[in-house]
Short mmCIF file of C-alpha atoms and ligand atoms in Angstrom, two decimals:
data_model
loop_
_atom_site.label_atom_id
_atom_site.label_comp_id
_atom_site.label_asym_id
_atom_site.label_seq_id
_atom_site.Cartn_x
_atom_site.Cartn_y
_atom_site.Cartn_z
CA UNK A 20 -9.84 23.18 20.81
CA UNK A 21 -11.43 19.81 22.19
CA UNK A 22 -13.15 18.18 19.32
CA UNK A 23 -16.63 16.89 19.24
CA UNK A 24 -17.95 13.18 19.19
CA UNK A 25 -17.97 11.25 15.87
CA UNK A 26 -20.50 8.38 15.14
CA UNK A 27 -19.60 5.40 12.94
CA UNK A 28 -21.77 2.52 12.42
CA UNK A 29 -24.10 3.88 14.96
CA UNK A 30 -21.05 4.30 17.89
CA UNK A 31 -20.59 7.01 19.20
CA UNK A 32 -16.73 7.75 20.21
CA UNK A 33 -16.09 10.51 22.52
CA UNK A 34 -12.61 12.76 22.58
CA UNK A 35 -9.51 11.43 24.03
CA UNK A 36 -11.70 7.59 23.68
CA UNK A 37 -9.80 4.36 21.97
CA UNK A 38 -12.12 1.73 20.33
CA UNK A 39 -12.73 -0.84 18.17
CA UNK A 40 -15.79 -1.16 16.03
CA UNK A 41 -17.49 -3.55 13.88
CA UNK A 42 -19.36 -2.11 11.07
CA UNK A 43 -21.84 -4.93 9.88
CA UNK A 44 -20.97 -5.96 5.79
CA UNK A 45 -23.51 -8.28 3.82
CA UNK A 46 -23.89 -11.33 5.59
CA UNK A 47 -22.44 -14.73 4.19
CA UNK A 48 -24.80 -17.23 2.44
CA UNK A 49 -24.03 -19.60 5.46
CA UNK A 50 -26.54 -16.68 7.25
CA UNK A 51 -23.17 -15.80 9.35
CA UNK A 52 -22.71 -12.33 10.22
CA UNK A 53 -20.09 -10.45 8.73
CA UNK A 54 -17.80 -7.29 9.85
CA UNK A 55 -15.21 -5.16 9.35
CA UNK A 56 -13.06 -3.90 12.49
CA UNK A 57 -12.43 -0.12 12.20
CA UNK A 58 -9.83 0.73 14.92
CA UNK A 59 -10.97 4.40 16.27
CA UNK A 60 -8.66 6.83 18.02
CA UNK A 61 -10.49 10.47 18.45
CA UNK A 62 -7.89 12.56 20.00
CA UNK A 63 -9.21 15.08 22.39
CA UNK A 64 -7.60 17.90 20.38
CA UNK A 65 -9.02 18.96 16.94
CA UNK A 66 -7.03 18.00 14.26
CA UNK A 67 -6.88 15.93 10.89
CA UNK A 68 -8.94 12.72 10.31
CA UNK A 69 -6.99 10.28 8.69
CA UNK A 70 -7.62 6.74 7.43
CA UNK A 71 -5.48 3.93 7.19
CA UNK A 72 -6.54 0.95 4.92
CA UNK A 73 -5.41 -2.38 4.68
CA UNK A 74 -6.23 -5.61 2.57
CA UNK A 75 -8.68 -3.97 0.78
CA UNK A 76 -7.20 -7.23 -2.18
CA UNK A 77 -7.61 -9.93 0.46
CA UNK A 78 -4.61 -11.44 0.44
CA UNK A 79 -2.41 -8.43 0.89
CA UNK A 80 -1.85 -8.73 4.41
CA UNK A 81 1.23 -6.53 4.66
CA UNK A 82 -1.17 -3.64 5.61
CA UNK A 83 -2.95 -5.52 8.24
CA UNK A 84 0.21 -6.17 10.14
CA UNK A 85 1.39 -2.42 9.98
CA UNK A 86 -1.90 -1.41 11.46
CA UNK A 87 -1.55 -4.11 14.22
CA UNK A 88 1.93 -2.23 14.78
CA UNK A 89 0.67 0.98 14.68
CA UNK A 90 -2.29 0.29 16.96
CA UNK A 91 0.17 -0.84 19.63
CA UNK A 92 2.18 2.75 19.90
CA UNK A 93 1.16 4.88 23.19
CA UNK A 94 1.75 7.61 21.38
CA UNK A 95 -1.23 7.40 19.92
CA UNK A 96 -3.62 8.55 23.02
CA UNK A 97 -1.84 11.75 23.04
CA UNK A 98 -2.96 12.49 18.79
CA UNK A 99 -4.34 15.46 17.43
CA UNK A 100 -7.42 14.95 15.49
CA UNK A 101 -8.55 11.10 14.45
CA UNK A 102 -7.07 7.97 13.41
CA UNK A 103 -9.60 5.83 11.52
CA UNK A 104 -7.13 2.41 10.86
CA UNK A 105 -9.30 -0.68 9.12
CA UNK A 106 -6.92 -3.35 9.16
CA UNK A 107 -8.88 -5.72 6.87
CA UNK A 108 -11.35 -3.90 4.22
CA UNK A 109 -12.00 -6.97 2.16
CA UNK A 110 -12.86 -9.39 5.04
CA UNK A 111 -14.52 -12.29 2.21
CA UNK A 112 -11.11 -12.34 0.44
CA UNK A 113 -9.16 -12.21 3.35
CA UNK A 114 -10.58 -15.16 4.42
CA UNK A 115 -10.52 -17.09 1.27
CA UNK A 116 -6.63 -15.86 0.92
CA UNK A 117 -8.10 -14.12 -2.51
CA UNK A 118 -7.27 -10.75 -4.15
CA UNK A 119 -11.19 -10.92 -4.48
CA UNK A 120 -14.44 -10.86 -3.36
CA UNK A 121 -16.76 -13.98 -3.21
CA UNK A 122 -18.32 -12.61 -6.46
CA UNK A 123 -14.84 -12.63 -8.57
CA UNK A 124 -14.86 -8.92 -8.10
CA UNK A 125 -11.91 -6.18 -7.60
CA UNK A 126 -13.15 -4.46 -4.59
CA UNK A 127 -10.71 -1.35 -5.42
CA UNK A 128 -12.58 -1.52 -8.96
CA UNK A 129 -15.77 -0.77 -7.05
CA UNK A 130 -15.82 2.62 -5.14
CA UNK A 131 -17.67 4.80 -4.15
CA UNK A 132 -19.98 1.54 -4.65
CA UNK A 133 -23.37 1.77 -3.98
CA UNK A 134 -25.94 -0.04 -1.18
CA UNK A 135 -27.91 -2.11 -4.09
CA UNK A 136 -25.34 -2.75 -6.08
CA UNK A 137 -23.56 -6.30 -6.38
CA UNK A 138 -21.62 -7.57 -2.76
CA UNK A 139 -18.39 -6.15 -3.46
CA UNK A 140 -20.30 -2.69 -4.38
CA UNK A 141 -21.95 -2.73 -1.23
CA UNK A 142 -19.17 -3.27 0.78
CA UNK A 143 -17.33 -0.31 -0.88
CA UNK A 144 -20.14 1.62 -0.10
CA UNK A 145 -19.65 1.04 3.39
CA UNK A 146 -16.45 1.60 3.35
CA UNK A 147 -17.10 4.90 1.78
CA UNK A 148 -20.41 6.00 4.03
CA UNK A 149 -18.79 4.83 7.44
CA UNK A 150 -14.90 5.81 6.92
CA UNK A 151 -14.00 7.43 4.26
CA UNK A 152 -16.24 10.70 3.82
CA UNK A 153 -15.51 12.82 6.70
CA UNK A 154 -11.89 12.27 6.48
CA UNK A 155 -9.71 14.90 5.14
CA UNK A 156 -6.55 12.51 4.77
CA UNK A 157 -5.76 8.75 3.33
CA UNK A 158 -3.39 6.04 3.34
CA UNK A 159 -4.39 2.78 1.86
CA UNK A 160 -1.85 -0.09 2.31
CA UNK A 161 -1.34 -2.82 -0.70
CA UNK A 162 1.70 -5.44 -1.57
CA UNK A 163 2.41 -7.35 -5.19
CA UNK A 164 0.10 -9.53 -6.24
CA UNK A 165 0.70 -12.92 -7.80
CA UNK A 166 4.30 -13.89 -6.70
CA UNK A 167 5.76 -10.52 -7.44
CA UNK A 168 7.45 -8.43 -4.71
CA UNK A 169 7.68 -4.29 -4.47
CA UNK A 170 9.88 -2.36 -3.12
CA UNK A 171 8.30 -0.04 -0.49
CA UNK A 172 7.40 2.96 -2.99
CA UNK A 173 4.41 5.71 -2.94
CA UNK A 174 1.81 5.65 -5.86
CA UNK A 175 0.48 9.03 -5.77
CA UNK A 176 -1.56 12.12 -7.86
CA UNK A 177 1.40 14.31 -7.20
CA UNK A 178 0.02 17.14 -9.16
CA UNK A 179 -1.63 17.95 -6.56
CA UNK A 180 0.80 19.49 -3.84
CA UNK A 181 -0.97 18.40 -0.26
CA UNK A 182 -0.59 14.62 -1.71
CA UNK A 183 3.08 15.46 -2.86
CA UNK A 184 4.06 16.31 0.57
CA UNK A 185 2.22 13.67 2.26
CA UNK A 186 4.38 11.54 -0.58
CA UNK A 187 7.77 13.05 0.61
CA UNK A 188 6.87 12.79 4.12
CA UNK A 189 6.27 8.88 3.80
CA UNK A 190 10.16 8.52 3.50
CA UNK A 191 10.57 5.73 1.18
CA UNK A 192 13.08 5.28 -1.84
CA UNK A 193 10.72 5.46 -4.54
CA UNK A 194 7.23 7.95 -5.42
CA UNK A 195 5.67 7.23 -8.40
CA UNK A 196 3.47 9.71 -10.18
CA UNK A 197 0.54 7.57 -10.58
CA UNK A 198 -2.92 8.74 -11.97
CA UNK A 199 -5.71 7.70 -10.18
CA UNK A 200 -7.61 5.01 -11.91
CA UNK A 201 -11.45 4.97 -12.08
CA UNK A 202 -13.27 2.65 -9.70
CA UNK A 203 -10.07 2.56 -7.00
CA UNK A 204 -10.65 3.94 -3.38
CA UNK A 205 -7.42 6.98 -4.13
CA UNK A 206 -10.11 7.94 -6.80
CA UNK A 207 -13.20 8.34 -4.72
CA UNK A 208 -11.25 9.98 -2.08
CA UNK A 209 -10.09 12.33 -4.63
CA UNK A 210 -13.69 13.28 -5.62
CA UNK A 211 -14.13 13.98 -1.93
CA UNK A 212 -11.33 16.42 -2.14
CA UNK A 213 -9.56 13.69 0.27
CA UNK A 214 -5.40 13.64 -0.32
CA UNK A 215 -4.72 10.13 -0.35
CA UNK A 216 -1.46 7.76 -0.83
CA UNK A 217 -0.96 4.74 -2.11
CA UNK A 218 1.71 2.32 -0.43
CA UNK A 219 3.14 -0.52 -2.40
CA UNK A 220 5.47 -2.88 -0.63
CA UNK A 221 6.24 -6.59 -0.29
CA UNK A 222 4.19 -9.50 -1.66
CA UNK A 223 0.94 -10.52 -1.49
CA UNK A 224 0.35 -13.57 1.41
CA UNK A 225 3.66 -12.88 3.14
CA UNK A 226 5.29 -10.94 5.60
CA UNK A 227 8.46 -8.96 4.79
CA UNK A 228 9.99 -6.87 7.49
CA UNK A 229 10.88 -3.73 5.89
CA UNK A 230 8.37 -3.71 4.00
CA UNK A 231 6.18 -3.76 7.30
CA UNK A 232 8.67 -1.00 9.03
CA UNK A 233 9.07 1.10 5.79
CA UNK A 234 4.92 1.19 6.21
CA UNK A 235 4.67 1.70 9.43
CA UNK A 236 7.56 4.25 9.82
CA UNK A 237 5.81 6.33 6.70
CA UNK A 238 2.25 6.36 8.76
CA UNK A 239 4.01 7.89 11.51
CA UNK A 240 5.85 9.99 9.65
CA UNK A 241 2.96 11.62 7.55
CA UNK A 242 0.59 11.01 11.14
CA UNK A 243 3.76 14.18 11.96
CA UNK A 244 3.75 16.24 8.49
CA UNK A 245 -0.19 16.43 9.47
CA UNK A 246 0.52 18.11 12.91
CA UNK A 247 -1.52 14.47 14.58
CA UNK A 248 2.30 13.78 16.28
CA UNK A 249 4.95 15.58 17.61
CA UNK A 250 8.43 15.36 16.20
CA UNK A 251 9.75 13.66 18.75
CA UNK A 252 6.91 11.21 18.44
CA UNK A 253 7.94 10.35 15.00
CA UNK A 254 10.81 8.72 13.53
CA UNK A 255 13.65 10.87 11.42
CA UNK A 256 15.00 9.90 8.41
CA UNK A 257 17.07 11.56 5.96
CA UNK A 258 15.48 10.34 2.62
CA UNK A 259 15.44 12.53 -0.08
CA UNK A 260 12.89 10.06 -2.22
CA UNK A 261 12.96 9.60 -6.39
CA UNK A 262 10.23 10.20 -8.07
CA UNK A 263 8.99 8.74 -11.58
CA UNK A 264 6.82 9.56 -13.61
CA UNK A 265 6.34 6.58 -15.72
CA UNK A 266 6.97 3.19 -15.53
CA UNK A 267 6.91 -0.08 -17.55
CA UNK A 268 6.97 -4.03 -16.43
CA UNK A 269 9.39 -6.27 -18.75
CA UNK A 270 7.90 -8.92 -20.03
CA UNK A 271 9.57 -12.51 -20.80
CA UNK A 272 10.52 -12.99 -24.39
CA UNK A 273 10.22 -16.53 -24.46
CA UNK A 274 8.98 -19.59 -22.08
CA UNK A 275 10.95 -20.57 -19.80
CA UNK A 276 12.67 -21.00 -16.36
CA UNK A 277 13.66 -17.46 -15.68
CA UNK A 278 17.15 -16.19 -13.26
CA UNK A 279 16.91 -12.41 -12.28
CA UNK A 280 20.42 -10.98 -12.02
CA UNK A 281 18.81 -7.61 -10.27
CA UNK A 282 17.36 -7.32 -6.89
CA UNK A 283 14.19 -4.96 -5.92
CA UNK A 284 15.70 -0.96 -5.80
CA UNK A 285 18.57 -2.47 -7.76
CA UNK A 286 19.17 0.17 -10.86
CA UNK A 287 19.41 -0.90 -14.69
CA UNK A 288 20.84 1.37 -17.28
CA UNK A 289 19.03 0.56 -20.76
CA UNK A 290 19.99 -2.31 -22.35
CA UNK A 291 21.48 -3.57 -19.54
CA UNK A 292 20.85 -7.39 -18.19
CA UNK A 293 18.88 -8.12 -16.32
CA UNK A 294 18.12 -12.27 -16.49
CA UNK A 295 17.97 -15.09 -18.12
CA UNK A 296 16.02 -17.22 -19.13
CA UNK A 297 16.48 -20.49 -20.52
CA UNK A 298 14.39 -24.10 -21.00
CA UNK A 299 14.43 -26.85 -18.22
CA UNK A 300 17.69 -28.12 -20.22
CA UNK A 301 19.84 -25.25 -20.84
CA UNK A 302 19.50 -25.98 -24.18
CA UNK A 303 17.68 -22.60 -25.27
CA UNK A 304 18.86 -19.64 -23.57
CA UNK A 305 17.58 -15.93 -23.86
CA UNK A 306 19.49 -12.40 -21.96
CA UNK A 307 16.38 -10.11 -20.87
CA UNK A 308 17.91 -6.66 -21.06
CA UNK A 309 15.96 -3.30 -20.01
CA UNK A 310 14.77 -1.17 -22.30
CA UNK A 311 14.93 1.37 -19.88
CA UNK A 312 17.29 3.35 -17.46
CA UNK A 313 15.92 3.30 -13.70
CA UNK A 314 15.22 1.26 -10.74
CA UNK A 315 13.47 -2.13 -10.55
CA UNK A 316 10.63 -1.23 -7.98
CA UNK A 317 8.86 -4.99 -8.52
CA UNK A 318 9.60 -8.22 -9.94
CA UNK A 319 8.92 -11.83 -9.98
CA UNK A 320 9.53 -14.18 -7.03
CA UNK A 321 8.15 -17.11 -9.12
CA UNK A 322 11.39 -18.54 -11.71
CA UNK A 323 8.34 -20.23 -14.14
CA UNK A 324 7.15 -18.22 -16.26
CA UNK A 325 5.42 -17.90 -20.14
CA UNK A 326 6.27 -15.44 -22.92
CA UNK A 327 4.56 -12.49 -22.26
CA UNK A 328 4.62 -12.63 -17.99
CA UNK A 329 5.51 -9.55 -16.80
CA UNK A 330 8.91 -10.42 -14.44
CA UNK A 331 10.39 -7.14 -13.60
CA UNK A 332 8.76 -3.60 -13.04
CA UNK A 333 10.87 -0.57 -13.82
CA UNK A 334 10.15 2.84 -12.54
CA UNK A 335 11.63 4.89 -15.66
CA UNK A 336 14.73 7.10 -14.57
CA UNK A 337 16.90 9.01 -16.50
CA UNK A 338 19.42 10.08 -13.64
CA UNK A 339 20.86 6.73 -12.50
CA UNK A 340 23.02 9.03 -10.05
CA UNK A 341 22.07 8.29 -7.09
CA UNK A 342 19.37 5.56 -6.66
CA UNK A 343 22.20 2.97 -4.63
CA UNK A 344 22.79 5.63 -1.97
CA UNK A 345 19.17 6.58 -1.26
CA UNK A 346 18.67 2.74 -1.19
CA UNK A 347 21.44 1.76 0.95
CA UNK A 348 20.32 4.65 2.96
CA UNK A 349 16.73 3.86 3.31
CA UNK A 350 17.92 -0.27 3.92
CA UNK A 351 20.23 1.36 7.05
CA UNK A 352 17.42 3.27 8.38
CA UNK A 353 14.58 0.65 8.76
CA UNK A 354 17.36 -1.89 9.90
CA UNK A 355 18.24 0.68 12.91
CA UNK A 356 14.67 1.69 13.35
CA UNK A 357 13.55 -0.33 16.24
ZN1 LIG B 408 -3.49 -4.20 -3.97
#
């Protein structure tokens, strides 16, 4: 059946139609005008509406480059249902090169916001009233924050079992059973009834390539589990992911200049070693060893570090079995995937 029109921001976007829109946000102090580009794509057919987020912490541009990707594919005129892709949510912090708004606030602290609430509430209020209600399906895109690196992974209320398929259906090594945390967008969607994933990959202000094609291979692929692409529109894979149900970050036991013996989807067995750490001499040296059995899914880029920094972040497994295959797997796959 052909679907019908949608409005957003006061645009109307007819079926099979392809458009950009800027939905106004509070305006800057300078008086300048301020907006956020939502990326439309109302397929003629009726179908899911799914959003794709990106930096909604400004300076996790990983997202915004998988949506520029994405946006490119043909593919994409012949969709079922909508694509709502908003490649920058947090347009003040993305322009600062801040986690942040202007007002020291965690925009993904803030939803479902409210219109006279403080300027990061507002803006999550738009986000909510012009994007996010409406939509029966979400994906919102983050990376590491402050020097620490992910390994593409899904953060997702699994106990629900539309999300847990969507999770699957991303294809990456690692889903982690994560519950949704007041205040967050996943949250409000939830309260809409609104399926929603959480992708983790890369590091804040940077660009890492398969952490870009793991992202935008996993949009496609779940854009398929939700019937909005063919098969043969999307990519295959054969990954089987993990999934975890808890996980812990290691922190350093003394000051230091820190060497990490394990790379990101490397696996540790507990009380295995992981680094060192030692004083700008040598003099003073300390073995970090894991108090867990599982995969490193994040960890420090940055060597300096102070007792107590969290350096690596372990996604608890007891079944070591198997993690280096899926990994060397999933590596081969986004290498080939062109
Ligand atoms: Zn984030």
């Amino acid at each position: 059946m052909m679907q019908p029109a949608i409005t957003i921001a006061g645009t109307r976007v007819k079926p099979g139609q392809q458009t950009t829109i800027s939905v106004p946000v509070a305006r800057l102090y300078t008086h300048t005008e301020m907006a956020m580009p939502v990326h439309v794509v109302h397929g003629r057919r009726e179908g899911p509406r799914l959003f794709v987020s990106g930096a909604i912490h400004g300076d996790e541009i990983i997202g915004t480059e998988i949506i520029r990707r994405l946006m490119k594919l043909k593919r994409l005129r012949s969709i079922r249902g909508t694509l709502l892709a908003v490649p920058v949510v947090n347009v003040y912090g993305f322009l600062q090169h801040s986690r942040y708004s202007p007002d020291r606030r965690d925009l993904n602290r803030f939803f479902p916001g409210s219109e006279k609430g403080s300027l990061t509430s507002q803006l999550a209020g738009t986000v909510m009233e012009e994007v996010i209600q409406g939509c029966t399906h979400g994906i919102d895109l983050h990376a590491g924050s402050n020097h620490r690196a992910n390994l593409p992974q899904i953060r997702a209320a699994i106990d629900d079992p539309e999300t847990l398929r969507l999770a699957k259906a991303f294809k990456v090594p690692v889903i982690i059973n994560a519950r949704l945390r007041e205040g967050s967008l996943r949250h409000a969607a939830a309260e809409l009834g609104i399926p929603t994933l959480l992708y983790e990959a890369g590091e804040a202000l940077r660009f890492d390539e398969v952490a870009i094609r793991a992202g935008l291979r996993g949009v496609m692929s779940v854009m398929q589990a939700l019937g909005m692409l063919t098969a043969k529109q999307s990519p295959a894979s054969d990954i089987d992911p993990l999934i975890a149900d808890t996980t812990s970050w290691v922190r350093a036991p003394i000051s230091g200049i820190l060497r990490m013996k394990v790379p990101l989807g490397g696996r540790v067995a507990k009380n295995s070693k992981i680094g060192e750490i030692a004083d700008p001499f040598g003099d003073e040296e300390v073995e970090i060893r894991s108090p867990v059995s599982g995969i490193v899914i994040g960890r420090l880029n940055l060597p300096l570090v102070h007792r107590g920094d969290a350096v690596i972040h372990i996604a608890h497994l007891d079944r070591l079995k198997g993690i280096e295959p899926i990994i060397e797997e999933f590596r081969e796959e986004i290498t080939e995937d062109r």
